Every structure is written in C-alpha cells, then in structure tokens.
Coordinates of N, CA and C and ligand atoms in Angstrom, one line a residue:
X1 N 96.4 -156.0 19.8 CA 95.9 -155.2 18.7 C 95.8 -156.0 17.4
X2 N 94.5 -156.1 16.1 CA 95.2 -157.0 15.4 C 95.4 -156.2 14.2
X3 N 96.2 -156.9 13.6 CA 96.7 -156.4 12.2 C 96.1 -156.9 11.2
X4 N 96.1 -155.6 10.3 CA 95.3 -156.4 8.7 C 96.3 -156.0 7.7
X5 N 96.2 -156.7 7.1 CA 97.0 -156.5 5.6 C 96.6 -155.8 4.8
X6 N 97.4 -155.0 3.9 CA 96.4 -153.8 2.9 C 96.0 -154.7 1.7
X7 N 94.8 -154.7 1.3 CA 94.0 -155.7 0.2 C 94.8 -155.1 -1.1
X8 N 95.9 -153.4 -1.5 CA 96.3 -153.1 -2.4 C 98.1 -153.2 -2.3
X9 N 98.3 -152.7 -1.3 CA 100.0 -152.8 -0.6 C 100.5 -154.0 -0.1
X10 N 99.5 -154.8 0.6 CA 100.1 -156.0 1.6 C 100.6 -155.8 2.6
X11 N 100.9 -154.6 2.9 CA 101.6 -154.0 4.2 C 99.9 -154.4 5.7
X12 N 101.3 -154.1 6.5 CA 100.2 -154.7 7.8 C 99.8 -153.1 8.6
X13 N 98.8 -152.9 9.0 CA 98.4 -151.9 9.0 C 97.2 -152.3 10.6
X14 N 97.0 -151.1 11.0 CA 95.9 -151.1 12.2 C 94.8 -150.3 11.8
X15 N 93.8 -151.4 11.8 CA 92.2 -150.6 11.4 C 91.9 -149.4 12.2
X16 N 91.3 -148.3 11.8 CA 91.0 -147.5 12.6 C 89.7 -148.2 13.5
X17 N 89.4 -147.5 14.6 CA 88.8 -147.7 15.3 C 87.0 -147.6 14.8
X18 N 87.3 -146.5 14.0 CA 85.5 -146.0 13.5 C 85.4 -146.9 12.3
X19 N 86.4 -147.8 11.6 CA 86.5 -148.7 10.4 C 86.6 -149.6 10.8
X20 N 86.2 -150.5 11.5 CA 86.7 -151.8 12.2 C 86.7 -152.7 10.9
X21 N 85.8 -152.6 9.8 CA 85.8 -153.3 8.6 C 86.9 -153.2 7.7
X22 N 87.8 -152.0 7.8 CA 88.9 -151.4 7.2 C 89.5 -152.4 6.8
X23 N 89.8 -152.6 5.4 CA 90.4 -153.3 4.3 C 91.9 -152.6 3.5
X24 N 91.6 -151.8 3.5 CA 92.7 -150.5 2.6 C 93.0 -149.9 3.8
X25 N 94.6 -150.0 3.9 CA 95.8 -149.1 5.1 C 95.3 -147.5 4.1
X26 N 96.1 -146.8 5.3 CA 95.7 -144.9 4.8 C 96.3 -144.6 4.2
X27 N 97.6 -145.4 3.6 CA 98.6 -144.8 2.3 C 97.7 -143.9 1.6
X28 N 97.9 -142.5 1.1 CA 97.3 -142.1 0.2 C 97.1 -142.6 -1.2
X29 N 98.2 -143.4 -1.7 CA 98.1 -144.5 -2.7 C 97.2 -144.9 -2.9
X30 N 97.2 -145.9 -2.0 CA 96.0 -147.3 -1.5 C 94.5 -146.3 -1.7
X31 N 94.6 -145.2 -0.6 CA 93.6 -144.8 -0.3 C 92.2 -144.3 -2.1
X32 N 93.5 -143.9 -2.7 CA 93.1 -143.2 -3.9 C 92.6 -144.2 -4.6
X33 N 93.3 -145.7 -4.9 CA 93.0 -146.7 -5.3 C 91.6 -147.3 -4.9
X34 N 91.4 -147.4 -3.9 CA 89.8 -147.8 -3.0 C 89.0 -147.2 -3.9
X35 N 88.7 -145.8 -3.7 CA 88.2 -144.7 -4.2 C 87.7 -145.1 -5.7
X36 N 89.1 -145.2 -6.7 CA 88.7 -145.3 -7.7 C 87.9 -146.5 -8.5
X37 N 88.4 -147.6 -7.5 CA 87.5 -148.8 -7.0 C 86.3 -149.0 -7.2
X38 N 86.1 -147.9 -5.9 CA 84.6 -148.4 -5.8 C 84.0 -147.3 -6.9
X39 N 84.4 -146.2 -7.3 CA 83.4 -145.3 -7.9 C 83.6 -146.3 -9.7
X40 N 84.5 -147.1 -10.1 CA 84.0 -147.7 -11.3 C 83.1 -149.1 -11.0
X41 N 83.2 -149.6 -9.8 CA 82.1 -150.4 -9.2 C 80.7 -149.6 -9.1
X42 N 80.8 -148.6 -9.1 CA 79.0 -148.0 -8.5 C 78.3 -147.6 -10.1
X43 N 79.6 -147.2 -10.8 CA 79.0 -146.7 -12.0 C 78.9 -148.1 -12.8
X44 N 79.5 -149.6 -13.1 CA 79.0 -150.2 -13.6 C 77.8 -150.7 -12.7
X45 N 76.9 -150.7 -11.6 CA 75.7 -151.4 -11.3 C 75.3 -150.5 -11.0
X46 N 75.3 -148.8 -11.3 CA 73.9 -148.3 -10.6 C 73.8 -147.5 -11.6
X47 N 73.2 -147.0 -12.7 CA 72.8 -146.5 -13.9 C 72.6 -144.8 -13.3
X48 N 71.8 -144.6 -12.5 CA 71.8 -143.3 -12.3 C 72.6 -142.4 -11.5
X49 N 73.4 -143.3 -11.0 CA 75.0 -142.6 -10.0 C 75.8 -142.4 -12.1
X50 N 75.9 -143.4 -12.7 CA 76.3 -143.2 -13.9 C 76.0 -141.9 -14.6
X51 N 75.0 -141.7 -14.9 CA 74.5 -140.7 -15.4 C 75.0 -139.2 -14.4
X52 N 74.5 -139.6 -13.2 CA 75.1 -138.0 -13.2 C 76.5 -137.9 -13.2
X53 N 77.6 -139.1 -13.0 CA 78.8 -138.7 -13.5 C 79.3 -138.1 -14.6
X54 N 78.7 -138.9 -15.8 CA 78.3 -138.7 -17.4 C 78.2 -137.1 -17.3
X55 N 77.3 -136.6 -16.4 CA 76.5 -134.9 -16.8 C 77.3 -134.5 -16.2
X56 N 78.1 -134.7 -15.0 CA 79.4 -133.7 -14.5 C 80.6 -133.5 -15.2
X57 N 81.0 -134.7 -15.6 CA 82.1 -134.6 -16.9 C 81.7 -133.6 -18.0
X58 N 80.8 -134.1 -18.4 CA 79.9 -133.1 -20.1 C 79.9 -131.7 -19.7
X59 N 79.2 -131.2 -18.1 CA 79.9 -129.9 -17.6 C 81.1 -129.3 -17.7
X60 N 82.0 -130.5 -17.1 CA 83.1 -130.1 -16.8 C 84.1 -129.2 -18.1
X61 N 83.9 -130.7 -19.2 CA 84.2 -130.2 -20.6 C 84.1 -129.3 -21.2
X62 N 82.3 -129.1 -21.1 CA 82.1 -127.6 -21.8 C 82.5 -126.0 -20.9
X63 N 83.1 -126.5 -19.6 CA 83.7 -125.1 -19.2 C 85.2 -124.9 -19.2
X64 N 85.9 -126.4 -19.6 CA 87.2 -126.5 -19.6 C 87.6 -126.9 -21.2
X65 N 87.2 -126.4 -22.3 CA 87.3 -126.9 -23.6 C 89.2 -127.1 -24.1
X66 N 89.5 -126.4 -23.4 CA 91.1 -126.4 -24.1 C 92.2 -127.5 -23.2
X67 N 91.4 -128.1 -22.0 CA 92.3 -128.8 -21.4 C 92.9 -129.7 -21.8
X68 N 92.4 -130.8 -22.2 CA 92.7 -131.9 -22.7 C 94.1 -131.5 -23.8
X69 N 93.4 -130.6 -25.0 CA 94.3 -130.1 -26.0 C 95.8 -129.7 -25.0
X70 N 95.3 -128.9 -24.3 CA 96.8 -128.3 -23.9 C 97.5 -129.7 -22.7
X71 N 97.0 -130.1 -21.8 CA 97.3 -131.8 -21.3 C 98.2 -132.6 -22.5
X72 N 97.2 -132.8 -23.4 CA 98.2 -133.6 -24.2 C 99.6 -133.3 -25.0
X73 N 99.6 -132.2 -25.3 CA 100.9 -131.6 -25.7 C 102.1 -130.8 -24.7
X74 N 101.6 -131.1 -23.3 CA 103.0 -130.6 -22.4 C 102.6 -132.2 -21.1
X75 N 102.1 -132.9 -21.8 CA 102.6 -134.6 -21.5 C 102.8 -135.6 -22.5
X76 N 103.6 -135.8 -23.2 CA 103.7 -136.2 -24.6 C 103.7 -137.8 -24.7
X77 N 104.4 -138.0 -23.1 CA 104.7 -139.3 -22.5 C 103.3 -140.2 -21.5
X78 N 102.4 -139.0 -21.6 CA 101.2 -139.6 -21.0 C 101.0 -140.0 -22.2
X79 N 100.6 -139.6 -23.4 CA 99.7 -139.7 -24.3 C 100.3 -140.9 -25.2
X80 N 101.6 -141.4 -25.4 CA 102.0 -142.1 -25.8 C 101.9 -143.7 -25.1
X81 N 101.7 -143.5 -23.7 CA 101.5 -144.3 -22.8 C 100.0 -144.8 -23.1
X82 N 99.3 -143.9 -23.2 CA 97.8 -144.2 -23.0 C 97.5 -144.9 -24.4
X83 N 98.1 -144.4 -25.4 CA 97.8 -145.1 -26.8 C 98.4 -146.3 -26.7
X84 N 99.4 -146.6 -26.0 CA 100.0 -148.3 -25.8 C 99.0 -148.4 -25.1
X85 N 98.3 -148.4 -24.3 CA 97.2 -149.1 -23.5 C 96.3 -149.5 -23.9
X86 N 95.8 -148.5 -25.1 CA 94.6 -148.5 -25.8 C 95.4 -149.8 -27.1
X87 N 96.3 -150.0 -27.4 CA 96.3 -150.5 -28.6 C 96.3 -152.4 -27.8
X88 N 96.7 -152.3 -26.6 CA 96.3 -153.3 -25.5 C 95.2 -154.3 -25.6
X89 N 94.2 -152.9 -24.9 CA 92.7 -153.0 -25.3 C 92.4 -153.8 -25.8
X90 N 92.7 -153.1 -27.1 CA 92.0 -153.5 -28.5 C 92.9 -154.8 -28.7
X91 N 93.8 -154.9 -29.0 CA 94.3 -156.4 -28.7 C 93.7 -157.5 -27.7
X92 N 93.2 -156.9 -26.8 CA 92.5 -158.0 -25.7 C 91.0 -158.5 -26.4
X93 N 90.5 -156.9 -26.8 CA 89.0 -157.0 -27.2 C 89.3 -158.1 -28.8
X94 N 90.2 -157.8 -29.8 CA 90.3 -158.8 -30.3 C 90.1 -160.2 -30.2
X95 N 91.1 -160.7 -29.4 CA 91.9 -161.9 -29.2 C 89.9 -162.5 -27.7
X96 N 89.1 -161.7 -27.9 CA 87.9 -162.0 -26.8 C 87.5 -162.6 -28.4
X97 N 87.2 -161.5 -28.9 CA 86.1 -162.0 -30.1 C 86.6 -163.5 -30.6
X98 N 87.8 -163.3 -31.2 CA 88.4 -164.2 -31.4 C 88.0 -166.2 -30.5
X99 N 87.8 -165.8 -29.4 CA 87.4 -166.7 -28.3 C 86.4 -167.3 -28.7
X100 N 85.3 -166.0 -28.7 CA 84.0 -166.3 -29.1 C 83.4 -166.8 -29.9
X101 N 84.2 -166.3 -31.1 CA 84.3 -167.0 -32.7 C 83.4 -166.1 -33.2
X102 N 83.5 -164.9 -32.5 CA 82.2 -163.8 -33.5 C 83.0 -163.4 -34.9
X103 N 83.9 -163.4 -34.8 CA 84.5 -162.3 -35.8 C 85.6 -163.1 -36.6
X104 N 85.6 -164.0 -36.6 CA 86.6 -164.9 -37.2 C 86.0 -166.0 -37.9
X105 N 85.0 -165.6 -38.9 CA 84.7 -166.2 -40.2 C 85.7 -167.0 -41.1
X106 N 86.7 -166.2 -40.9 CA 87.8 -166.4 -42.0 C 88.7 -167.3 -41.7
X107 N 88.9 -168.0 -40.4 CA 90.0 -168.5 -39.7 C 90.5 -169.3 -40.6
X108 N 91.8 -169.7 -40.9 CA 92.5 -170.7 -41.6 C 93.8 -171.4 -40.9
X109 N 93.6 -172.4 -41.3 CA 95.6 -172.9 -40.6 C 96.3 -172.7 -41.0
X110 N 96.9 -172.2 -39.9 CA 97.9 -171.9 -40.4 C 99.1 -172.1 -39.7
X111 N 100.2 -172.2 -40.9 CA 101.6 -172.7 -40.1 C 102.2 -171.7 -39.5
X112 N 101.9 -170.8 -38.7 CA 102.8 -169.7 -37.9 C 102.9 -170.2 -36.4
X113 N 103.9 -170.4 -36.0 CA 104.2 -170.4 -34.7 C 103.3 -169.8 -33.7
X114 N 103.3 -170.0 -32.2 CA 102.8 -169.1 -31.6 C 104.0 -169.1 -30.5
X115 N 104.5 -167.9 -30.3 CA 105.6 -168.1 -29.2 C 105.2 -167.4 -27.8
X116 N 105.4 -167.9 -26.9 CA 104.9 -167.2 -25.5 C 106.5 -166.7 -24.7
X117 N 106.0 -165.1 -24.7 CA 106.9 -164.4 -24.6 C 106.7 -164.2 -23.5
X118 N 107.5 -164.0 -22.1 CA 106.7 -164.0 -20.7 C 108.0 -164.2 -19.6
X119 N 107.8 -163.5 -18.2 CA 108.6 -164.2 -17.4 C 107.9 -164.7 -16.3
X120 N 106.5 -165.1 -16.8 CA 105.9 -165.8 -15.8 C 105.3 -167.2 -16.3
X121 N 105.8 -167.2 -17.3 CA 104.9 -168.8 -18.4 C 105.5 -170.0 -17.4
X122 N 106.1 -170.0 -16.7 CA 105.9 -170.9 -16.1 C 104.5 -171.6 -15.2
X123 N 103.9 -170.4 -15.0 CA 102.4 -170.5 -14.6 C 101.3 -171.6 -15.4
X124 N 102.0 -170.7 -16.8 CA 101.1 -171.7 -17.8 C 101.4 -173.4 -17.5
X125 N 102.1 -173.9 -17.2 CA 102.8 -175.0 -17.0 C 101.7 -175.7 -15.9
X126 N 101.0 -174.5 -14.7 CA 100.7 -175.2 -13.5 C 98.9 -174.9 -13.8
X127 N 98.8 -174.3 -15.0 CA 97.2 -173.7 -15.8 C 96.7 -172.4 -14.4
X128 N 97.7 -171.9 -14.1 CA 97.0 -170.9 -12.8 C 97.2 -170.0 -14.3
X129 N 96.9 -168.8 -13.6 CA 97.2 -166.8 -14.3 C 98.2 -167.4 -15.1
X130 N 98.5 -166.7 -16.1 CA 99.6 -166.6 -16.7 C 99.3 -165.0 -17.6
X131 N 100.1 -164.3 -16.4 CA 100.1 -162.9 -17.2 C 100.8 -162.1 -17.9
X132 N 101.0 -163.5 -18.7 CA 102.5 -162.8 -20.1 C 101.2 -162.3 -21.2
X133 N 102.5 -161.9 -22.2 CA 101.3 -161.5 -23.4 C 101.9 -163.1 -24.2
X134 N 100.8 -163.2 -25.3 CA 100.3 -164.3 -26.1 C 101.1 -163.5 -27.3
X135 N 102.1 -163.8 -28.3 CA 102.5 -162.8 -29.4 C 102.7 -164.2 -30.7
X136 N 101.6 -163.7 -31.5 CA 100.9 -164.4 -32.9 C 102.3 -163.9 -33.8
X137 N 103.4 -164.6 -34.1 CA 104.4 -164.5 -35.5 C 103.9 -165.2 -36.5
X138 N 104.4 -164.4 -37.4 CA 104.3 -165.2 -38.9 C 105.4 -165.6 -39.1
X139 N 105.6 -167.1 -39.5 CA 106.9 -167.6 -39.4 C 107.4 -166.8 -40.9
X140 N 109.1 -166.9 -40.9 CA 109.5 -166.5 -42.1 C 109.7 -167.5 -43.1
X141 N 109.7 -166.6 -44.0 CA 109.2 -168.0 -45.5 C 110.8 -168.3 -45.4
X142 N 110.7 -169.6 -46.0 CA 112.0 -170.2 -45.9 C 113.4 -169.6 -47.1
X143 N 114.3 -169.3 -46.9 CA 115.6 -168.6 -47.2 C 115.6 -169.0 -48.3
X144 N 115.3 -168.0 -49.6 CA 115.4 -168.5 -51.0 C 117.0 -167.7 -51.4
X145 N 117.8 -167.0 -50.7 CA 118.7 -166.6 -51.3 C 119.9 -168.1 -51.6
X146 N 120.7 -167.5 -52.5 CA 122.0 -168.1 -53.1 C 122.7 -168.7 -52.0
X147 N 123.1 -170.1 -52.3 CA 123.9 -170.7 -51.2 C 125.3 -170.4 -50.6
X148 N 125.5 -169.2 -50.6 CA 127.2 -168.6 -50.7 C 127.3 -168.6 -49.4
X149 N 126.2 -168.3 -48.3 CA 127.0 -167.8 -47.1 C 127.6 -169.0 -46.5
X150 N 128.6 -169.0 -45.9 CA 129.6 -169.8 -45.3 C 129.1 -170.5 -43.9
X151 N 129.9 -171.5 -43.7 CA 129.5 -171.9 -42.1 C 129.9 -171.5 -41.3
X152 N 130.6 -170.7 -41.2 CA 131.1 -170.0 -40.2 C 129.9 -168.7 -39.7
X153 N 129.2 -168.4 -40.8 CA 128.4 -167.4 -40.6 C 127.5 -167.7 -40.0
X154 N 126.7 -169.1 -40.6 CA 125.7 -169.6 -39.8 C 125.7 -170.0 -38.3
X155 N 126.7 -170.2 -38.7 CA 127.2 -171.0 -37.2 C 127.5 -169.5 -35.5
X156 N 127.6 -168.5 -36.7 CA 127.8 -167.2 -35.3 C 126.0 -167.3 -34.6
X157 N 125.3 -167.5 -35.7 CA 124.4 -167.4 -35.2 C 123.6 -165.7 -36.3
X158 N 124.7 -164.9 -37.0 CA 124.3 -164.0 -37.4 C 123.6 -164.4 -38.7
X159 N 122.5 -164.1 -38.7 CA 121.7 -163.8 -40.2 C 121.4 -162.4 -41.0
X160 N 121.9 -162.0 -42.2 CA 121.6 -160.7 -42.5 C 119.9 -160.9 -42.6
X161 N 119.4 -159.8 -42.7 CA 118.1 -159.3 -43.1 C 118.1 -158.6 -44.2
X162 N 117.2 -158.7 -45.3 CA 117.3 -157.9 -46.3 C 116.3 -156.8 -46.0
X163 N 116.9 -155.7 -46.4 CA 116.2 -154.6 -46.2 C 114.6 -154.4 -47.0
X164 N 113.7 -153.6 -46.7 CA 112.4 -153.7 -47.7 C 111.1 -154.6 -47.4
Ligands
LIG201 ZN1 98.1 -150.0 1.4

C-alpha cells in the first residue's frame, strides 16, 4: 500500500482510492486548509470566479448587516489579533516599498543599529528563509546625566530610565 505525507501535517496518510493524486490526508484541518487554498488560488487567476465571490459576500452583508458589529464585540481577542496582523501587513508592505525604493525619497544614514531578533537567524548565517522579524531601533542618544551613579550600579547591569 503506499503512503503519502500530508503536503500541510506531514503525517503519513493512505490516498483514497477515487484520489489517487491525493496530496492533503482527511484531517478536517488539513482538509479545510486545501479548500481555502485553492479558493484564494482560483480567485487570484480567474477574475470571474472572483467576481461572483465579490457579489455573494456584498449579498451576504446586506442581509447580515449587524454581524460583524456584534462578532467583534463578543471576540475581543479575535479582533485584537487580527489588528496585530494587519499592523504586520503593513509593516511587510512597508519594508516591500522600502526594497523597491518607491517610497523612500528621504532615506538618510543613519547610525541606528539594526538588531535581528529571532530564534531562527541562524538561517540567516546559511542565506536559506530566515523567518524572524527584522526590528529597526533607534539607538539611544548617549547618557548626558551627572556622573554620580556608582560602579557598582553599572556593573549590576541595572540602568534607570527616565520617565517622559
Ligand atoms: Zn494533514
């Protein structure tokens, strides 16, 4: 009998017999994943499968006007989720432009660090994926307070922060 591996789980799995091409095991998971797959695959290359999606949602909306409203206020944790994702996004869509050099007229040098925060940068090392995030600091201006604090302070490692 041969076994396939699920292209979303990795688990080993037996194709059904009427699927001999079967790629995705029946996990409902997996299965739901395919699905969603292919239907944002069909609607980026086929414009009129797009469109009627487009007109069934626009239905759906104008017969369900209050869902979303009431959705978002008894999941408070979706919505906060989804706004980190979105602010993601827009950080990716940024840091594209940025690439491109559309939008970065202004660019200057600057002395700010760039630190790579990650527990996969070691990838970076081998130039494969490296799927950490990229995090742009602005270094801190250099310590103009009074020279009082002690060595012992520095030396904990503790630095106050001024408030403000
Ligand atoms: Zn699977």
């Amino acid at each position: 009998m041969v076994q396939r591996r699920c292209r979303y789980c990795e688990r080993a799995f037996q194709p059904s017999k009427f699927q001999p091409g079967q790629s995705v095991c029946s996990e409902s998971a997996c299965q739901r994943r395919r699905r969603c797959d292919n239907h944002r695959r069909r609607i980026a290359s086929d414009p009129e499968y797009q469109q009627v999606c487009q007109d069934n949602s626009r239905k759906w909306r104008t017969r369900n006007p209050e869902y979303w409203r009431r959705r978002r206020e008894s999941h408070p944790a979706i919505v906060e989720r989804n706004r980190q994702q979105q602010r993601v996004r827009d950080q990716r869509r940024r840091l594209r432009n940025l690439a491109n050099n559309n939008s970065a007229f202004d660019l200057k040098h600057s002395a700010a660090q760039v630190w790579l925060v990650g527990v996969s940068l070691e990838h970076l090392a081998n130039n494969n994926s490296a799927p950490a995030q990229v995090w742009v600091l602005e270094t801190l201006p250099p310590r103009r307070g009074p020279q009082t604090e002690s060595c012992q302070q520095q030396r904990s490692g503790i630095h106050r922060v001024s408030a403000g």
